[in-house]
PDB file of C-alpha atoms in Angstrom:
ATOM      1  CA  UNK A   1       0.175  -0.148  -0.020  1.00 69.00           C
ATOM      2  CA  UNK A   2       2.520   2.647  -0.973  1.00 83.00           C
ATOM      3  CA  UNK A   3       1.077   6.169  -1.877  1.00 90.00           C
ATOM      4  CA  UNK A   4       0.807   7.157  -5.704  1.00 96.00           C
ATOM      5  CA  UNK A   5       3.453   9.296  -6.972  1.00 97.00           C
ATOM      6  CA  UNK A   6       2.718  12.772  -7.885  1.00 97.00           C
ATOM      7  CA  UNK A   7       4.827  15.849  -8.601  1.00 97.00           C
ATOM      8  CA  UNK A   8       5.523  17.995  -5.382  1.00 97.00           C
ATOM      9  CA  UNK A   9       4.672  21.614  -7.508  1.00 97.00           C
ATOM     10  CA  UNK A  10       3.363  22.496 -10.411  1.00 97.00           C
ATOM     11  CA  UNK A  11       2.800  26.221 -11.821  1.00 97.00           C
ATOM     12  CA  UNK A  12       1.173  28.077 -14.438  1.00 96.00           C
ATOM     13  CA  UNK A  13       0.124  31.679 -15.437  1.00 97.00           C
ATOM     14  CA  UNK A  14      -3.761  32.668 -15.575  1.00 97.00           C
ATOM     15  CA  UNK A  15      -5.418  31.240 -18.676  1.00 97.00           C
ATOM     16  CA  UNK A  16      -2.546  28.356 -19.239  1.00 97.00           C
ATOM     17  CA  UNK A  17      -3.049  24.887 -19.001  1.00 97.00           C
ATOM     18  CA  UNK A  18      -1.401  22.594 -16.372  1.00 98.00           C
ATOM     19  CA  UNK A  19      -1.104  18.717 -16.117  1.00 98.00           C
ATOM     20  CA  UNK A  20      -0.658  16.819 -12.828  1.00 98.00           C
ATOM     21  CA  UNK A  21       0.260  13.217 -13.089  1.00 98.00           C
ATOM     22  CA  UNK A  22      -0.240  10.357 -10.783  1.00 98.00           C
ATOM     23  CA  UNK A  23       1.718   6.943 -11.053  1.00 97.00           C
ATOM     24  CA  UNK A  24       0.708   3.744  -9.601  1.00 96.00           C
ATOM     25  CA  UNK A  25       1.009   0.240 -10.045  1.00 95.00           C
ATOM     26  CA  UNK A  26      -1.116  -2.553 -11.809  1.00 94.00           C
ATOM     27  CA  UNK A  27      -2.656  -3.265  -8.099  1.00 94.00           C
ATOM     28  CA  UNK A  28      -4.145   0.178  -8.128  1.00 95.00           C
ATOM     29  CA  UNK A  29      -4.400   2.925 -10.847  1.00 96.00           C
ATOM     30  CA  UNK A  30      -3.334   0.375 -13.592  1.00 95.00           C
ATOM     31  CA  UNK A  31      -6.191  -1.946 -12.350  1.00 94.00           C
ATOM     32  CA  UNK A  32      -9.254  -0.307 -11.882  1.00 95.00           C
ATOM     33  CA  UNK A  33     -11.006   2.652 -13.007  1.00 96.00           C
ATOM     34  CA  UNK A  34     -11.809   3.899  -9.828  1.00 96.00           C
ATOM     35  CA  UNK A  35      -9.500   7.115  -9.892  1.00 97.00           C
ATOM     36  CA  UNK A  36     -10.393  10.449  -8.506  1.00 98.00           C
ATOM     37  CA  UNK A  37      -8.930  13.646  -7.826  1.00 98.00           C
ATOM     38  CA  UNK A  38      -9.561  16.088  -4.999  1.00 98.00           C
ATOM     39  CA  UNK A  39      -9.036  19.855  -5.018  1.00 98.00           C
ATOM     40  CA  UNK A  40      -7.949  21.101  -1.227  1.00 97.00           C
ATOM     41  CA  UNK A  41      -7.633  24.674   0.304  1.00 95.00           C
ATOM     42  CA  UNK A  42      -6.175  25.199   3.528  1.00 88.00           C
ATOM     43  CA  UNK A  43      -8.576  25.069   6.031  1.00 87.00           C
ATOM     44  CA  UNK A  44     -11.318  23.410   4.109  1.00 93.00           C
ATOM     45  CA  UNK A  45     -12.389  19.816   3.427  1.00 94.00           C
ATOM     46  CA  UNK A  46     -11.074  18.253   0.282  1.00 96.00           C
ATOM     47  CA  UNK A  47     -13.469  18.546  -2.793  1.00 97.00           C
ATOM     48  CA  UNK A  48     -14.210  15.981  -5.381  1.00 98.00           C
ATOM     49  CA  UNK A  49     -13.371  17.078  -8.692  1.00 98.00           C
ATOM     50  CA  UNK A  50     -12.836  14.137 -10.955  1.00 98.00           C
ATOM     51  CA  UNK A  51     -14.408  10.519 -10.235  1.00 97.00           C
ATOM     52  CA  UNK A  52     -14.039   7.308 -12.199  1.00 97.00           C
ATOM     53  CA  UNK A  53     -10.896   8.648 -14.013  1.00 97.00           C
ATOM     54  CA  UNK A  54     -12.759  10.940 -16.294  1.00 97.00           C
ATOM     55  CA  UNK A  55     -16.001  11.953 -14.758  1.00 97.00           C
ATOM     56  CA  UNK A  56     -16.856  15.761 -13.615  1.00 97.00           C
ATOM     57  CA  UNK A  57     -19.448  15.806 -10.497  1.00 95.00           C
ATOM     58  CA  UNK A  58     -22.001  18.404 -10.840  1.00 95.00           C
ATOM     59  CA  UNK A  59     -20.842  22.011 -10.393  1.00 95.00           C
ATOM     60  CA  UNK A  60     -17.144  21.386 -11.409  1.00 97.00           C
ATOM     61  CA  UNK A  61     -16.121  23.209 -14.318  1.00 96.00           C
ATOM     62  CA  UNK A  62     -15.397  21.736 -17.757  1.00 95.00           C
ATOM     63  CA  UNK A  63     -11.681  23.210 -17.321  1.00 97.00           C
ATOM     64  CA  UNK A  64     -10.922  20.233 -15.338  1.00 98.00           C
ATOM     65  CA  UNK A  65     -10.511  16.903 -16.983  1.00 98.00           C
ATOM     66  CA  UNK A  66      -9.401  13.552 -16.291  1.00 97.00           C
ATOM     67  CA  UNK A  67      -7.561  10.751 -17.976  1.00 97.00           C
ATOM     68  CA  UNK A  68      -5.662   7.526 -17.640  1.00 97.00           C
ATOM     69  CA  UNK A  69      -3.082   5.503 -19.517  1.00 97.00           C
ATOM     70  CA  UNK A  70      -1.481   2.481 -18.314  1.00 96.00           C
ATOM     71  CA  UNK A  71      -0.718   3.044 -14.481  1.00 96.00           C
ATOM     72  CA  UNK A  72      -0.565   6.631 -14.703  1.00 98.00           C
ATOM     73  CA  UNK A  73      -3.584   9.220 -14.288  1.00 98.00           C
ATOM     74  CA  UNK A  74      -3.616  12.790 -15.021  1.00 98.00           C
ATOM     75  CA  UNK A  75      -5.653  15.696 -14.052  1.00 98.00           C
ATOM     76  CA  UNK A  76      -5.464  18.711 -16.517  1.00 98.00           C
ATOM     77  CA  UNK A  77      -6.706  22.077 -15.528  1.00 98.00           C
ATOM     78  CA  UNK A  78      -7.210  24.596 -18.541  1.00 97.00           C
ATOM     79  CA  UNK A  79      -7.603  28.372 -18.527  1.00 97.00           C
ATOM     80  CA  UNK A  80      -6.041  28.578 -15.107  1.00 97.00           C
ATOM     81  CA  UNK A  81      -7.710  30.905 -12.556  1.00 97.00           C
ATOM     82  CA  UNK A  82      -6.147  32.410  -9.389  1.00 96.00           C
ATOM     83  CA  UNK A  83      -8.891  30.333  -7.399  1.00 95.00           C
ATOM     84  CA  UNK A  84      -7.450  27.269  -8.709  1.00 97.00           C
ATOM     85  CA  UNK A  85      -4.356  27.717  -6.557  1.00 97.00           C
ATOM     86  CA  UNK A  86      -4.519  24.794  -3.833  1.00 97.00           C
ATOM     87  CA  UNK A  87      -3.300  21.356  -3.173  1.00 98.00           C
ATOM     88  CA  UNK A  88      -4.385  18.312  -5.571  1.00 98.00           C
ATOM     89  CA  UNK A  89      -4.717  14.860  -4.674  1.00 98.00           C
ATOM     90  CA  UNK A  90      -5.144  11.533  -6.701  1.00 98.00           C
ATOM     91  CA  UNK A  91      -6.761   8.422  -5.194  1.00 97.00           C
ATOM     92  CA  UNK A  92      -7.353   5.367  -6.325  1.00 97.00           C
ATOM     93  CA  UNK A  93      -9.106   1.919  -5.243  1.00 96.00           C
ATOM     94  CA  UNK A  94      -6.664  -0.883  -4.620  1.00 94.00           C
ATOM     95  CA  UNK A  95      -8.880  -3.840  -3.891  1.00 91.00           C
ATOM     96  CA  UNK A  96     -10.258  -3.713  -0.416  1.00 84.00           C
ATOM     97  CA  UNK A  97      -7.928  -0.899   0.029  1.00 93.00           C
ATOM     98  CA  UNK A  98      -7.524   2.885  -1.054  1.00 96.00           C
ATOM     99  CA  UNK A  99      -4.349   4.786  -1.712  1.00 97.00           C
ATOM    100  CA  UNK A 100      -3.916   8.496  -2.191  1.00 97.00           C
ATOM    101  CA  UNK A 101      -1.236  10.161  -3.777  1.00 97.00           C
ATOM    102  CA  UNK A 102       1.320  12.570  -2.044  1.00 96.00           C
ATOM    103  CA  UNK A 103      -0.384  15.548  -3.391  1.00 97.00           C
ATOM    104  CA  UNK A 104       0.709  18.605  -5.773  1.00 98.00           C
ATOM    105  CA  UNK A 105       0.750  22.066  -4.746  1.00 98.00           C
ATOM    106  CA  UNK A 106      -0.326  24.081  -7.538  1.00 98.00           C
ATOM    107  CA  UNK A 107       0.747  27.692  -7.826  1.00 97.00           C
ATOM    108  CA  UNK A 108      -1.189  30.353 -10.207  1.00 96.00           C
ATOM    109  CA  UNK A 109       1.797  32.734 -10.931  1.00 92.00           C
TER     110      UNK A 109
ATOM    111  CA  UNK B   1     -28.822  18.090   2.171  1.00 95.00           C
ATOM    112  CA  UNK B   2     -25.937  15.586   2.879  1.00 97.00           C
ATOM    113  CA  UNK B   3     -24.032  16.610   6.153  1.00 97.00           C
ATOM    114  CA  UNK B   4     -21.108  14.855   8.076  1.00 98.00           C
ATOM    115  CA  UNK B   5     -20.664  16.158  11.410  1.00 98.00           C
ATOM    116  CA  UNK B   6     -17.308  15.418  13.328  1.00 98.00           C
ATOM    117  CA  UNK B   7     -16.848  15.771  17.079  1.00 97.00           C
ATOM    118  CA  UNK B   8     -14.722  18.582  18.491  1.00 92.00           C
ATOM    119  CA  UNK B   9     -10.861  18.593  18.634  1.00 94.00           C
ATOM    120  CA  UNK B  10      -9.296  16.637  21.153  1.00 95.00           C
ATOM    121  CA  UNK B  11      -5.723  16.585  23.014  1.00 97.00           C
ATOM    122  CA  UNK B  12      -4.376  13.225  24.118  1.00 97.00           C
ATOM    123  CA  UNK B  13      -1.007  11.976  26.169  1.00 97.00           C
ATOM    124  CA  UNK B  14       1.071   9.506  24.170  1.00 97.00           C
ATOM    125  CA  UNK B  15      -0.327   5.958  24.857  1.00 97.00           C
ATOM    126  CA  UNK B  16      -4.059   6.928  25.178  1.00 97.00           C
ATOM    127  CA  UNK B  17      -6.647   6.298  22.812  1.00 98.00           C
ATOM    128  CA  UNK B  18      -8.886   8.702  21.069  1.00 98.00           C
ATOM    129  CA  UNK B  19     -12.477   8.115  19.432  1.00 98.00           C
ATOM    130  CA  UNK B  20     -13.875  10.404  16.806  1.00 98.00           C
ATOM    131  CA  UNK B  21     -17.492  10.365  15.814  1.00 98.00           C
ATOM    132  CA  UNK B  22     -19.195  11.408  12.401  1.00 98.00           C
ATOM    133  CA  UNK B  23     -22.833  11.817  12.509  1.00 98.00           C
ATOM    134  CA  UNK B  24     -24.275  11.881   9.000  1.00 98.00           C
ATOM    135  CA  UNK B  25     -27.542  13.603   7.974  1.00 97.00           C
ATOM    136  CA  UNK B  26     -29.567  14.135   4.913  1.00 97.00           C
ATOM    137  CA  UNK B  27     -29.140  10.440   3.142  1.00 98.00           C
ATOM    138  CA  UNK B  28     -29.652   6.829   4.174  1.00 98.00           C
ATOM    139  CA  UNK B  29     -26.461   6.128   6.559  1.00 97.00           C
ATOM    140  CA  UNK B  30     -26.599   2.344   5.692  1.00 97.00           C
ATOM    141  CA  UNK B  31     -26.569   2.762   1.821  1.00 97.00           C
ATOM    142  CA  UNK B  32     -22.842   4.147   1.721  1.00 97.00           C
ATOM    143  CA  UNK B  33     -19.631   2.929   3.153  1.00 97.00           C
ATOM    144  CA  UNK B  34     -17.762   5.753   5.250  1.00 98.00           C
ATOM    145  CA  UNK B  35     -14.173   6.209   5.164  1.00 98.00           C
ATOM    146  CA  UNK B  36     -11.564   7.719   7.204  1.00 98.00           C
ATOM    147  CA  UNK B  37      -8.642   9.869   6.172  1.00 98.00           C
ATOM    148  CA  UNK B  38      -6.227  12.016   8.052  1.00 97.00           C
ATOM    149  CA  UNK B  39      -3.772  14.541   7.533  1.00 96.00           C
ATOM    150  CA  UNK B  40      -0.704  15.201   9.539  1.00 96.00           C
ATOM    151  CA  UNK B  41       0.802  18.829   9.653  1.00 94.00           C
ATOM    152  CA  UNK B  42       2.525  19.411   6.426  1.00 93.00           C
ATOM    153  CA  UNK B  43       1.852  16.154   5.207  1.00 94.00           C
ATOM    154  CA  UNK B  44      -0.751  14.631   2.516  1.00 94.00           C
ATOM    155  CA  UNK B  45      -3.957  12.845   3.004  1.00 96.00           C
ATOM    156  CA  UNK B  46      -3.826   9.313   4.430  1.00 97.00           C
ATOM    157  CA  UNK B  47      -6.287   6.622   3.846  1.00 97.00           C
ATOM    158  CA  UNK B  48      -7.071   4.812   7.437  1.00 97.00           C
ATOM    159  CA  UNK B  49     -10.080   2.434   6.442  1.00 97.00           C
ATOM    160  CA  UNK B  50     -13.692   2.013   5.660  1.00 97.00           C
ATOM    161  CA  UNK B  51     -16.805   0.562   7.477  1.00 97.00           C
ATOM    162  CA  UNK B  52     -19.910  -0.760   5.581  1.00 97.00           C
ATOM    163  CA  UNK B  53     -22.253   0.986   8.154  1.00 97.00           C
ATOM    164  CA  UNK B  54     -25.107  -1.707   7.094  1.00 97.00           C
ATOM    165  CA  UNK B  55     -23.109  -4.804   7.805  1.00 97.00           C
ATOM    166  CA  UNK B  56     -20.498  -3.393   9.999  1.00 97.00           C
ATOM    167  CA  UNK B  57     -17.768  -4.962   7.907  1.00 97.00           C
ATOM    168  CA  UNK B  58     -14.420  -2.903   7.959  1.00 97.00           C
ATOM    169  CA  UNK B  59     -11.253  -2.668   5.952  1.00 95.00           C
ATOM    170  CA  UNK B  60      -7.991  -1.052   7.561  1.00 96.00           C
ATOM    171  CA  UNK B  61      -4.714   0.220   6.040  1.00 95.00           C
ATOM    172  CA  UNK B  62      -1.966  -1.623   6.851  1.00 94.00           C
ATOM    173  CA  UNK B  63      -0.287   0.807   8.485  1.00 94.00           C
ATOM    174  CA  UNK B  64      -3.169   1.159  11.112  1.00 95.00           C
ATOM    175  CA  UNK B  65      -4.077  -2.453  11.618  1.00 92.00           C
ATOM    176  CA  UNK B  66      -4.325  -3.320  15.180  1.00 94.00           C
ATOM    177  CA  UNK B  67      -4.697   0.214  16.523  1.00 97.00           C
ATOM    178  CA  UNK B  68      -7.729   1.518  14.676  1.00 98.00           C
ATOM    179  CA  UNK B  69     -11.292   0.453  15.180  1.00 98.00           C
ATOM    180  CA  UNK B  70     -14.101   1.431  13.067  1.00 98.00           C
ATOM    181  CA  UNK B  71     -17.678   1.128  14.136  1.00 98.00           C
ATOM    182  CA  UNK B  72     -21.084   2.383  13.750  1.00 98.00           C
ATOM    183  CA  UNK B  73     -24.222   3.223  15.450  1.00 98.00           C
ATOM    184  CA  UNK B  74     -27.162   3.061  12.912  1.00 97.00           C
ATOM    185  CA  UNK B  75     -29.813   4.182  15.584  1.00 97.00           C
ATOM    186  CA  UNK B  76     -28.157   7.497  15.456  1.00 97.00           C
ATOM    187  CA  UNK B  77     -26.552   7.473  12.021  1.00 98.00           C
ATOM    188  CA  UNK B  78     -22.967   7.881  13.408  1.00 98.00           C
ATOM    189  CA  UNK B  79     -19.563   6.161  12.458  1.00 98.00           C
ATOM    190  CA  UNK B  80     -16.676   6.130  14.854  1.00 98.00           C
ATOM    191  CA  UNK B  81     -12.765   5.901  14.446  1.00 98.00           C
ATOM    192  CA  UNK B  82     -11.040   4.963  17.584  1.00 98.00           C
ATOM    193  CA  UNK B  83      -6.818   4.923  17.471  1.00 98.00           C
ATOM    194  CA  UNK B  84      -5.153   3.440  20.360  1.00 97.00           C
ATOM    195  CA  UNK B  85      -1.589   3.858  21.324  1.00 97.00           C
ATOM    196  CA  UNK B  86      -1.148   7.420  20.087  1.00 97.00           C
ATOM    197  CA  UNK B  87       2.327   8.755  19.455  1.00 97.00           C
ATOM    198  CA  UNK B  88       3.183  12.161  18.487  1.00 96.00           C
ATOM    199  CA  UNK B  89       3.106  11.336  14.963  1.00 96.00           C
ATOM    200  CA  UNK B  90      -0.384  10.585  15.255  1.00 97.00           C
ATOM    201  CA  UNK B  91      -1.373  14.407  15.565  1.00 98.00           C
ATOM    202  CA  UNK B  92      -3.341  15.057  12.765  1.00 97.00           C
ATOM    203  CA  UNK B  93      -6.541  16.333  11.272  1.00 97.00           C
ATOM    204  CA  UNK B  94      -9.138  13.490  10.808  1.00 98.00           C
ATOM    205  CA  UNK B  95     -11.880  13.465   8.148  1.00 98.00           C
ATOM    206  CA  UNK B  96     -14.634  10.968   7.570  1.00 98.00           C
ATOM    207  CA  UNK B  97     -16.016  10.785   4.023  1.00 98.00           C
ATOM    208  CA  UNK B  98     -18.821   9.257   2.152  1.00 98.00           C
ATOM    209  CA  UNK B  99     -17.827   6.671  -0.440  1.00 96.00           C
ATOM    210  CA  UNK B 100     -19.778   6.876  -3.781  1.00 95.00           C
ATOM    211  CA  UNK B 101     -18.411   3.897  -5.736  1.00 93.00           C
ATOM    212  CA  UNK B 102     -15.010   4.359  -4.557  1.00 94.00           C
ATOM    213  CA  UNK B 103     -15.126   8.423  -4.957  1.00 95.00           C
ATOM    214  CA  UNK B 104     -15.657  10.534  -1.827  1.00 96.00           C
ATOM    215  CA  UNK B 105     -18.322  13.145  -2.349  1.00 96.00           C
ATOM    216  CA  UNK B 106     -18.845  14.779   1.011  1.00 97.00           C
ATOM    217  CA  UNK B 107     -16.119  15.072   3.690  1.00 97.00           C
ATOM    218  CA  UNK B 108     -16.736  15.961   7.525  1.00 97.00           C
ATOM    219  CA  UNK B 109     -15.234  19.367   8.900  1.00 96.00           C
ATOM    220  CA  UNK B 110     -12.384  17.517  10.300  1.00 97.00           C
ATOM    221  CA  UNK B 111     -11.276  16.786  13.962  1.00 97.00           C
ATOM    222  CA  UNK B 112      -8.143  17.914  15.379  1.00 97.00           C
ATOM    223  CA  UNK B 113      -6.200  15.248  17.442  1.00 98.00           C
ATOM    224  CA  UNK B 114      -3.309  16.544  19.304  1.00 98.00           C
ATOM    225  CA  UNK B 115      -0.837  14.202  21.046  1.00 97.00           C
ATOM    226  CA  UNK B 116       1.596  15.687  23.506  1.00 95.00           C
ATOM    227  CA  UNK B 117       2.826  14.860  26.998  1.00 92.00           C
TER     228      UNK B 117
END
């Protein structure tokens, strides 16, 4: 049950796009389509922004999109806005267990 | 509307136990698994385990096996997380979160547990 691997930080200017990767194994990301992404602002509860690899919950802007290839899932945020600055976590089902990524700090320059 | 309301913060001494509650409202409590996730200061989210409120069945992360116990009381729509043999590195914000097919759509407000002598 090792944590999924995410870059520690990414950055982009307003209007640009950024992609955050999330690498696991065949026992988690590569084995199931139960990958989700969470946006976490300090002092608030995490917010689900992508579920089941590619789906956006109601109310989440279409600037947020998810994908997966093999053992690596990705979150892309297009048209960056100042309020997107937050910590982002990926998460995967791993057969009775669950594993999170280490988190990626997104800075909007 | 769906709400998960957690118990207030607590301070514990090393070696003690803590029990955090999570009261659900706005949905059928027994219809969704409940997971517990923690975040230590400066660290990321860490999954601890889940409970099936309908059957009481549980699954725990290997790291917490033997120290964590998840229970529920369906009469008051409340899930509980008890962590024993507390250490200083258990100081963290503990969240409960509702599972919708292995995605977590609603979260409690978090309960701070501080472990200090």
